[in-house]
Amino acid sequence: MNIGIDKISFHVPNYYLDMTDLANARETDPNKFHIGLGQDQMAIIPATQDIVTLGACAAAKILTTEDKQAIDMVIVGTESSTDFSKSAAVIIHRLLDIQPFARSFEVKQACYGGTAALQQAHDYVALHPERKVLVIAADIAKYGLNSGGEPTQGCGAVAMLVTKDPHILAFNNDSVFYSEDVYDFWRPAGHDYPLVDGHMSNQIYIDSFTRVWEQNKKVNQTDSTDYAALTFHLPYTKMGRKALRAIYPEMSEAEQQRLEARYDEAISYSRQVGNLYTGSLYLGLASLLDNSDLAAGEKIGLFSYGSGAVSEFFSMTLMEDYKKSLTVEANYALLADRQALSIAEYEKMFSEKLPTDGGTYSFSDSSDFAINKISEDIRYYNK
Ligand code: CAA
């Protein structure tokens, strides 16, 4: 039985910052951001939106009434939770009117959470083939104004419906995973922003990739020629390219060019959005599906990396007529119709926070699933 991604969609807020403007404001050569990091724009989120807003918006675009009756689990992978106890999944479950006899919970392991959720969804559907699982990978990457990580911020959510006989991609059950207790990026309780050793994190990312890649070759008896494309977690788009190039010595030049061309198709959306932590790999997957011309039956390799660190390499196979299940035009429009912010507007929006004094406050953000009120520390969302 094939199990996999039946539907996929993503959501980003309506605002972005141009990386040339950020570079100029920080007295940096814009080429460092555009070429050195591979980022052109960065998604910015107002205080009246959070991962619930992002996740609900992403999922609402793909779910039918029939899907909502068949979903048994809502799993949100995130490291941007607003609550140590209650999960975003429970709120999204209500906002989307999913049938009540469902499990709803969050999973966390930095940018790996979405992949853990996706694999769990696979296992559930394997045991309950008639049922469906909604997986949401949602995050808000914030390092602070004027910080080293500032040009690698971003936010957004990717929603995936996991079912049997999927219309887009099927799992090949070939995962290879790797854990290493390391402090490259972490956010202790009470910290608004992560603590990060940026250059060390780059190195651990590349080392993790080469380790799971070597293990994958051994365990699954494969090499690069078995994959139509390799996709990567994308904290910034140069990062995955560095990892991909780390395995170039084992390939012919033509093979390098083939994979680099697919890589460029997979980073188109992330160049315009920035990092959405656990959603980044899957935004890259959506970009690849929308922007390339891969054939049914071809295999895509996915490298998931979550600092701290857990990584996984696995593959999925494209289904017949998968293009018919994509929402390409809507995805292009979502990115094209956003509003550019000035530096002053960005810094103001970045610094605004919802009140935490337990009082009652109303807000006028009319966008889908935005927060319209906070009272006694409960967030109320537009429906
Ligand atoms: N023109 C073209 N390129 C330029 C340039 C210019 N004028 N100036 C610099 N560059 C290039 C540099 O050569 C460098 O390229 P390489 O990496 O290929 O050598 C690149 O731009 C970045 O330059 P620096 O290393 O000097 O940049 P930095 O010191 O400001 O740090 C960073 C970059 C470490 C990524 C920092 O932004 C950061 O800490 N980001 C957050 C951490 C992060 O994203 N880590 C990624 C791995 S961890 C992970 O994946 C999990 C996650 O999501 C966080």
Short mmCIF file of C-alpha atoms and ligand atoms in Angstrom, two decimals:
data_model
loop_
_atom_site.label_atom_id
_atom_site.label_comp_id
_atom_site.label_asym_id
_atom_site.label_seq_id
_atom_site.Cartn_x
_atom_site.Cartn_y
_atom_site.Cartn_z
CA MET A 1 0.00 0.00 0.00
CA ASN A 2 1.30 3.47 -0.91
CA ILE A 3 1.19 6.05 1.89
CA GLY A 4 2.26 9.65 1.49
CA ILE A 5 1.44 13.28 0.85
CA ASP A 6 -1.98 13.60 -0.74
CA LYS A 7 -2.10 17.40 -0.54
CA ILE A 8 0.41 20.11 0.35
CA SER A 9 0.10 23.87 0.78
CA PHE A 10 1.85 26.69 2.58
CA HIS A 11 1.13 30.08 4.06
CA VAL A 12 3.27 33.14 4.79
CA PRO A 13 2.14 36.49 6.21
CA ASN A 14 1.32 39.41 3.97
CA TYR A 15 4.53 41.36 4.73
CA TYR A 16 8.15 41.06 3.69
CA LEU A 17 11.41 42.95 3.92
CA ASP A 18 13.70 43.28 0.90
CA MET A 19 17.19 42.06 1.77
CA THR A 20 18.83 44.97 -0.07
CA ASP A 21 17.03 47.35 2.32
CA LEU A 22 18.20 45.32 5.31
CA ALA A 23 21.78 45.26 4.00
CA ASN A 24 21.78 49.03 3.45
CA ALA A 25 20.37 49.65 6.93
CA ARG A 26 23.02 47.42 8.49
CA GLU A 27 25.84 48.92 6.34
CA THR A 28 26.52 45.56 4.72
CA ASP A 29 27.16 44.76 1.04
CA PRO A 30 23.76 43.52 -0.31
CA ASN A 31 25.64 40.77 -2.19
CA LYS A 32 26.44 39.17 1.15
CA PHE A 33 22.72 38.54 1.67
CA HIS A 34 21.67 37.88 -1.96
CA ILE A 35 24.71 35.79 -2.98
CA GLY A 36 26.53 34.94 0.27
CA LEU A 37 23.37 33.72 2.05
CA GLY A 38 21.10 33.32 -0.99
CA GLN A 39 18.21 35.38 0.38
CA ASP A 40 16.25 38.07 -1.50
CA GLN A 41 13.28 38.72 0.82
CA MET A 42 12.28 37.82 4.36
CA ALA A 43 8.71 37.18 5.57
CA ILE A 44 7.67 39.38 8.52
CA ILE A 45 4.76 38.59 10.82
CA PRO A 46 2.68 41.07 12.86
CA ALA A 47 2.07 40.40 16.58
CA THR A 48 -1.57 39.61 15.80
CA GLN A 49 -0.53 36.42 13.98
CA ASP A 50 1.28 33.36 15.30
CA ILE A 51 1.90 29.71 14.40
CA VAL A 52 -1.79 28.93 14.92
CA THR A 53 -2.66 31.60 12.34
CA LEU A 54 0.01 30.37 9.92
CA GLY A 55 -0.84 26.69 10.35
CA ALA A 56 -4.61 27.15 10.10
CA CYS A 57 -4.24 29.31 6.97
CA ALA A 58 -1.97 26.74 5.30
CA ALA A 59 -4.28 23.81 6.09
CA ALA A 60 -7.57 25.59 5.32
CA LYS A 61 -6.51 25.90 1.68
CA ILE A 62 -6.43 22.14 1.09
CA LEU A 63 -8.96 20.48 3.39
CA THR A 64 -12.41 19.45 2.15
CA THR A 65 -15.34 18.63 4.44
CA GLU A 66 -14.69 14.97 3.67
CA ASP A 67 -11.03 15.30 4.72
CA LYS A 68 -12.07 16.90 8.01
CA GLN A 69 -14.28 13.90 8.79
CA ALA A 70 -11.46 11.45 7.98
CA ILE A 71 -8.64 13.17 9.93
CA ASP A 72 -7.73 11.25 13.12
CA MET A 73 -4.64 13.27 14.06
CA VAL A 74 -3.51 16.86 13.85
CA ILE A 75 0.24 17.12 14.50
CA VAL A 76 2.03 20.45 14.60
CA GLY A 77 5.82 20.43 14.39
CA THR A 78 7.17 23.70 15.79
CA GLU A 79 9.75 25.40 17.99
CA SER A 80 7.72 28.64 18.15
CA SER A 81 5.00 27.50 20.49
CA THR A 82 3.22 30.19 22.51
CA ASP A 83 2.43 27.81 25.38
CA PHE A 84 4.46 25.22 27.31
CA SER A 85 1.36 23.11 27.91
CA LYS A 86 -1.45 23.51 25.41
CA SER A 87 -0.55 22.69 21.83
CA ALA A 88 -1.27 24.82 18.76
CA ALA A 89 -2.74 21.65 17.23
CA VAL A 90 -5.75 21.68 19.57
CA ILE A 91 -6.61 25.24 18.56
CA ILE A 92 -6.11 24.52 14.86
CA HIS A 93 -8.28 21.42 15.22
CA ARG A 94 -11.15 23.63 16.41
CA LEU A 95 -10.55 26.47 13.94
CA LEU A 96 -10.69 24.02 11.03
CA ASP A 97 -13.77 22.10 12.29
CA ILE A 98 -12.01 18.74 12.24
CA GLN A 99 -14.14 15.89 13.60
CA PRO A 100 -13.91 15.80 17.42
CA PHE A 101 -12.63 12.22 17.92
CA ALA A 102 -9.10 13.14 16.87
CA ARG A 103 -5.68 13.36 18.54
CA SER A 104 -4.11 16.83 18.47
CA PHE A 105 -0.57 17.51 19.69
CA GLU A 106 2.72 19.26 19.05
CA VAL A 107 6.18 17.78 18.47
CA LYS A 108 9.48 19.56 19.03
CA GLN A 109 13.07 18.96 17.98
CA ALA A 110 14.14 22.27 16.45
CA CYS A 111 13.74 22.21 12.66
CA TYR A 112 13.29 18.43 12.67
CA GLY A 113 9.81 18.51 14.32
CA GLY A 114 7.86 18.56 11.05
CA THR A 115 9.68 15.46 9.81
CA ALA A 116 9.01 13.60 13.07
CA ALA A 117 5.33 14.52 12.62
CA LEU A 118 5.31 13.38 9.01
CA GLN A 119 6.86 10.01 9.86
CA GLN A 120 4.39 9.54 12.70
CA ALA A 121 1.56 10.31 10.27
CA HIS A 122 2.89 7.62 7.95
CA ASP A 123 2.93 5.03 10.75
CA TYR A 124 -0.65 5.86 11.80
CA VAL A 125 -2.02 5.58 8.27
CA ALA A 126 -0.18 2.26 7.84
CA LEU A 127 -2.26 0.89 10.74
CA HIS A 128 -5.48 2.76 9.83
CA PRO A 129 -5.52 2.97 6.03
CA GLU A 130 -8.95 4.57 5.75
CA ARG A 131 -8.02 7.49 8.01
CA LYS A 132 -5.99 10.65 7.36
CA VAL A 133 -3.45 12.72 9.31
CA LEU A 134 -2.95 16.48 9.05
CA VAL A 135 0.69 17.51 9.55
CA ILE A 136 1.60 21.16 9.97
CA ALA A 137 5.18 22.44 10.14
CA ALA A 138 5.02 26.06 11.36
CA ASP A 139 7.60 28.45 12.79
CA ILE A 140 8.63 32.05 13.28
CA ALA A 141 12.42 32.46 13.04
CA LYS A 142 13.55 35.52 15.00
CA TYR A 143 17.14 36.21 16.05
CA GLY A 144 16.78 39.88 17.05
CA LEU A 145 17.40 43.25 15.41
CA ASN A 146 21.06 43.80 14.49
CA SER A 147 21.94 40.21 15.45
CA GLY A 148 24.22 37.93 13.41
CA GLY A 149 21.24 35.77 12.50
CA GLU A 150 19.00 38.71 11.50
CA PRO A 151 19.34 38.14 7.72
CA THR A 152 18.34 34.48 8.19
CA GLN A 153 14.95 35.15 9.80
CA GLY A 154 11.55 34.39 8.26
CA CYS A 155 8.31 32.57 9.06
CA GLY A 156 5.52 30.47 7.62
CA ALA A 157 3.74 27.14 7.73
CA VAL A 158 3.44 24.14 5.45
CA ALA A 159 0.43 21.82 5.74
CA MET A 160 0.44 18.24 4.44
CA LEU A 161 -2.38 15.73 4.38
CA VAL A 162 -1.05 12.18 4.77
CA THR A 163 -3.22 9.38 3.37
CA LYS A 164 -3.06 6.03 1.63
CA ASP A 165 -3.02 6.14 -2.19
CA PRO A 166 -1.67 9.72 -2.11
CA HIS A 167 -1.97 11.99 -5.14
CA ILE A 168 1.45 13.68 -4.84
CA LEU A 169 4.24 11.64 -3.19
CA ALA A 170 4.59 8.23 -1.58
CA PHE A 171 7.06 7.32 1.18
CA ASN A 172 9.70 4.75 0.27
CA ASN A 173 10.25 3.66 3.89
CA ASP A 174 13.99 4.13 3.58
CA SER A 175 14.69 6.67 6.35
CA VAL A 176 18.16 6.97 7.81
CA PHE A 177 18.44 9.11 10.95
CA TYR A 178 21.18 10.46 13.19
CA SER A 179 21.27 12.11 16.64
CA GLU A 180 24.16 14.03 18.21
CA ASP A 181 23.90 15.97 21.48
CA VAL A 182 25.43 19.30 20.51
CA TYR A 183 24.75 23.00 21.25
CA ASP A 184 24.81 24.71 17.87
CA PHE A 185 21.42 26.44 18.24
CA TRP A 186 19.05 26.25 21.21
CA ARG A 187 16.47 28.42 22.97
CA PRO A 188 16.29 27.89 26.74
CA ALA A 189 13.02 28.68 28.52
CA GLY A 190 12.67 32.43 29.07
CA HIS A 191 14.71 33.45 26.02
CA ASP A 192 12.89 35.35 23.27
CA TYR A 193 15.63 34.52 20.79
CA PRO A 194 17.76 31.44 20.24
CA LEU A 195 21.36 31.15 21.36
CA VAL A 196 23.35 30.20 18.31
CA ASP A 197 26.90 29.50 17.25
CA GLY A 198 26.24 30.27 13.60
CA HIS A 199 29.46 28.98 12.06
CA MET A 200 29.44 25.85 14.20
CA SER A 201 25.79 25.24 13.21
CA ASN A 202 26.77 25.41 9.53
CA GLN A 203 29.45 22.79 10.09
CA ILE A 204 27.22 20.45 12.13
CA TYR A 205 24.57 20.73 9.40
CA ILE A 206 27.05 19.69 6.69
CA ASP A 207 28.56 16.92 8.84
CA SER A 208 25.08 15.58 9.65
CA PHE A 209 24.17 15.55 5.98
CA THR A 210 27.30 13.71 4.89
CA ARG A 211 26.82 11.18 7.71
CA VAL A 212 23.20 10.31 6.82
CA TRP A 213 24.04 10.40 3.12
CA GLU A 214 26.85 7.85 3.57
CA GLN A 215 24.61 5.72 5.79
CA ASN A 216 21.81 5.95 3.22
CA LYS A 217 24.13 4.76 0.46
CA LYS A 218 25.16 1.81 2.63
CA VAL A 219 21.74 0.82 4.00
CA ASN A 220 19.68 1.46 0.87
CA GLN A 221 22.35 0.59 -1.71
CA THR A 222 21.86 3.83 -3.61
CA ASP A 223 23.81 6.77 -5.03
CA SER A 224 22.95 10.22 -6.34
CA THR A 225 21.81 8.92 -9.72
CA ASP A 226 18.80 7.28 -8.02
CA TYR A 227 17.34 10.71 -7.14
CA ALA A 228 15.67 13.10 -9.56
CA ALA A 229 16.36 15.84 -6.99
CA LEU A 230 17.78 16.31 -3.51
CA THR A 231 15.97 18.73 -1.20
CA PHE A 232 17.33 20.20 2.02
CA HIS A 233 16.36 21.98 5.20
CA LEU A 234 16.86 25.64 4.24
CA PRO A 235 17.83 27.98 7.10
CA TYR A 236 19.06 30.19 4.24
CA THR A 237 19.33 28.91 0.72
CA LYS A 238 23.14 28.86 0.53
CA MET A 239 23.19 26.32 3.39
CA GLY A 240 21.68 23.40 1.49
CA ARG A 241 23.84 24.25 -1.52
CA LYS A 242 26.95 23.96 0.67
CA ALA A 243 25.79 20.53 1.86
CA LEU A 244 24.97 19.40 -1.67
CA ARG A 245 28.39 20.52 -2.87
CA ALA A 246 30.01 18.53 -0.07
CA ILE A 247 29.11 15.34 -1.95
CA TYR A 248 30.12 16.62 -5.41
CA PRO A 249 33.48 14.83 -5.35
CA GLU A 250 31.62 11.52 -5.74
CA MET A 251 29.74 12.70 -8.90
CA SER A 252 30.44 13.51 -12.53
CA GLU A 253 30.21 17.15 -13.59
CA ALA A 254 26.99 16.46 -15.51
CA GLU A 255 25.48 14.91 -12.39
CA GLN A 256 26.48 17.94 -10.31
CA GLN A 257 24.83 20.26 -12.84
CA ARG A 258 21.67 18.16 -12.91
CA LEU A 259 21.25 18.26 -9.12
CA GLU A 260 22.21 21.94 -8.88
CA ALA A 261 19.50 22.83 -11.45
CA ARG A 262 16.87 21.00 -9.36
CA TYR A 263 18.28 22.65 -6.23
CA ASP A 264 17.70 26.10 -7.77
CA GLU A 265 14.06 25.16 -8.45
CA ALA A 266 13.66 23.97 -4.85
CA ILE A 267 14.90 27.22 -3.29
CA SER A 268 12.80 29.67 -5.31
CA TYR A 269 10.17 30.12 -2.54
CA SER A 270 12.67 30.15 0.34
CA ARG A 271 14.68 32.94 -1.31
CA GLN A 272 11.50 35.04 -0.93
CA VAL A 273 10.49 33.87 2.56
CA GLY A 274 13.61 33.08 4.60
CA ASN A 275 13.75 30.50 7.34
CA LEU A 276 10.59 28.87 8.63
CA TYR A 277 12.58 26.42 10.72
CA THR A 278 10.73 23.09 10.64
CA GLY A 279 8.68 24.11 7.60
CA SER A 280 11.75 25.01 5.52
CA LEU A 281 12.42 21.58 4.05
CA TYR A 282 8.78 21.30 3.03
CA LEU A 283 8.62 24.80 1.54
CA GLY A 284 11.60 23.67 -0.52
CA LEU A 285 9.70 20.54 -1.52
CA ALA A 286 6.67 22.64 -2.54
CA SER A 287 8.94 24.93 -4.56
CA LEU A 288 10.52 21.95 -6.34
CA LEU A 289 7.12 20.42 -7.14
CA ASP A 290 5.74 23.73 -8.45
CA ASN A 291 8.80 24.86 -10.41
CA SER A 292 10.31 21.72 -11.93
CA ASP A 293 9.24 19.23 -14.49
CA LEU A 294 9.84 15.95 -12.70
CA ALA A 295 8.17 12.78 -13.98
CA ALA A 296 5.88 10.39 -12.14
CA GLY A 297 7.86 7.50 -10.67
CA GLU A 298 10.93 9.65 -10.01
CA LYS A 299 12.42 9.76 -6.53
CA ILE A 300 13.08 12.89 -4.46
CA GLY A 301 15.58 12.77 -1.59
CA LEU A 302 14.81 14.86 1.50
CA PHE A 303 17.35 15.96 4.12
CA SER A 304 15.84 17.16 7.38
CA TYR A 305 18.04 18.86 9.99
CA GLY A 306 17.09 20.08 13.46
CA SER A 307 19.79 21.73 15.53
CA GLY A 308 20.74 20.09 18.72
CA ALA A 309 20.93 17.88 16.56
CA VAL A 310 18.72 15.33 14.79
CA SER A 311 18.83 14.70 11.07
CA GLU A 312 17.11 12.33 8.69
CA PHE A 313 17.45 11.44 5.03
CA PHE A 314 14.56 9.74 3.29
CA SER A 315 12.99 9.59 -0.14
CA MET A 316 9.54 9.87 -1.66
CA THR A 317 8.30 8.85 -5.13
CA LEU A 318 6.20 11.09 -7.36
CA MET A 319 2.71 9.84 -8.17
CA GLU A 320 0.97 9.77 -11.57
CA ASP A 321 -0.57 13.18 -12.44
CA TYR A 322 0.80 14.75 -9.24
CA LYS A 323 0.87 18.17 -10.94
CA LYS A 324 -2.95 18.20 -10.93
CA SER A 325 -2.95 18.22 -7.11
CA LEU A 326 -0.66 21.24 -6.74
CA THR A 327 -1.80 24.82 -6.11
CA VAL A 328 0.89 26.54 -8.16
CA GLU A 329 -1.00 29.68 -9.20
CA ALA A 330 -2.23 30.33 -5.65
CA ASN A 331 1.30 29.88 -4.30
CA TYR A 332 2.75 32.36 -6.81
CA ALA A 333 -0.04 34.85 -6.01
CA LEU A 334 0.49 34.52 -2.25
CA LEU A 335 4.15 35.52 -2.61
CA ALA A 336 3.62 38.15 -5.30
CA ASP A 337 0.78 39.98 -3.53
CA ARG A 338 2.66 40.68 -0.29
CA GLN A 339 3.39 44.19 0.91
CA ALA A 340 7.00 45.38 1.23
CA LEU A 341 7.91 47.02 4.53
CA SER A 342 10.35 49.86 5.05
CA ILE A 343 13.11 49.29 7.59
CA ALA A 344 11.26 51.46 10.11
CA GLU A 345 8.03 49.48 9.60
CA TYR A 346 9.93 46.18 9.90
CA GLU A 347 11.67 47.20 13.13
CA LYS A 348 8.37 48.39 14.63
CA MET A 349 6.46 45.23 13.60
CA PHE A 350 9.34 43.04 14.76
CA SER A 351 9.40 44.62 18.22
CA GLU A 352 5.64 44.62 18.90
CA LYS A 353 4.38 41.98 21.32
CA LEU A 354 0.95 40.98 22.60
CA PRO A 355 0.27 42.13 26.17
CA THR A 356 1.01 39.54 28.87
CA ASP A 357 -0.60 41.27 31.88
CA GLY A 358 -3.76 39.18 31.75
CA GLY A 359 -5.91 42.16 30.67
CA THR A 360 -8.42 42.30 27.82
CA TYR A 361 -7.29 43.88 24.55
CA SER A 362 -8.88 43.86 21.09
CA PHE A 363 -7.04 44.02 17.75
CA SER A 364 -8.17 44.93 14.26
CA ASP A 365 -6.26 42.41 12.08
CA SER A 366 -9.06 41.07 9.84
CA SER A 367 -6.93 38.47 8.03
CA ASP A 368 -7.84 34.79 8.26
CA PHE A 369 -7.26 33.24 11.69
CA ALA A 370 -5.50 36.38 13.01
CA ILE A 371 -5.74 37.16 16.73
CA ASN A 372 -8.64 39.58 17.36
CA LYS A 373 -8.53 39.62 21.16
CA ILE A 374 -6.43 38.54 24.11
CA SER A 375 -8.00 38.22 27.51
CA GLU A 376 -6.70 36.47 30.63
CA ASP A 377 -3.82 35.27 28.44
CA ILE A 378 -6.17 33.44 26.06
CA ARG A 379 -5.73 34.25 22.38
CA TYR A 380 -8.95 34.58 20.32
CA TYR A 381 -8.63 33.98 16.58
CA ASN A 382 -10.72 35.09 13.57
CA LYS A 383 -12.54 32.16 12.11
N1 CAA B 1 29.40 39.11 -1.63
C1 CAA B 1 29.15 37.78 -1.77
N2 CAA B 1 29.28 36.89 -0.73
C2 CAA B 1 29.65 37.38 0.47
C3 CAA B 1 29.93 38.74 0.68
C4 CAA B 1 29.79 39.63 -0.44
N3 CAA B 1 30.03 40.94 -0.33
N4 CAA B 1 30.27 38.90 1.97
C5 CAA B 1 30.22 37.68 2.56
N5 CAA B 1 29.85 36.77 1.64
C6 CAA B 1 29.63 35.33 1.86
C7 CAA B 1 30.70 34.68 2.70
O1 CAA B 1 31.84 34.33 1.94
C8 CAA B 1 29.95 33.47 3.22
O2 CAA B 1 29.88 32.49 2.22
P1 CAA B 1 30.31 30.97 2.58
O3 CAA B 1 29.45 30.53 3.72
O4 CAA B 1 30.05 30.22 1.31
O5 CAA B 1 31.75 31.03 2.96
C9 CAA B 1 28.53 33.99 3.40
O6 CAA B 1 28.45 35.20 2.63
C10 CAA B 1 28.18 34.33 4.84
O7 CAA B 1 29.20 35.15 5.33
P2 CAA B 1 29.70 35.04 6.85
O8 CAA B 1 29.94 33.59 7.20
O9 CAA B 1 30.81 35.99 7.03
O10 CAA B 1 28.38 35.56 7.57
P3 CAA B 1 28.08 35.75 9.09
O11 CAA B 1 29.31 35.68 9.92
O12 CAA B 1 27.25 36.97 9.15
O13 CAA B 1 27.20 34.46 9.48
C11 CAA B 1 25.43 32.89 9.52
C12 CAA B 1 26.27 33.81 8.64
C13 CAA B 1 26.34 32.00 10.36
C14 CAA B 1 24.59 32.03 8.61
C15 CAA B 1 24.54 33.77 10.43
O14 CAA B 1 23.64 34.50 9.66
C16 CAA B 1 23.75 32.95 11.47
O15 CAA B 1 24.24 32.71 12.55
N6 CAA B 1 22.49 32.50 11.10
C17 CAA B 1 21.67 31.69 12.02
C18 CAA B 1 22.17 30.26 12.16
C19 CAA B 1 21.92 29.41 10.93
O16 CAA B 1 21.10 29.71 10.09
N7 CAA B 1 22.63 28.27 10.84
C20 CAA B 1 22.45 27.33 9.77
C21 CAA B 1 22.70 25.91 10.21
S1 CAA B 1 21.71 25.52 11.64
C22 CAA B 1 20.19 25.09 10.99
O17 CAA B 1 20.07 24.79 9.84
C23 CAA B 1 18.99 25.12 11.91
C24 CAA B 1 18.27 26.40 11.71
O18 CAA B 1 17.33 26.49 10.92
C25 CAA B 1 18.70 27.56 12.48
#
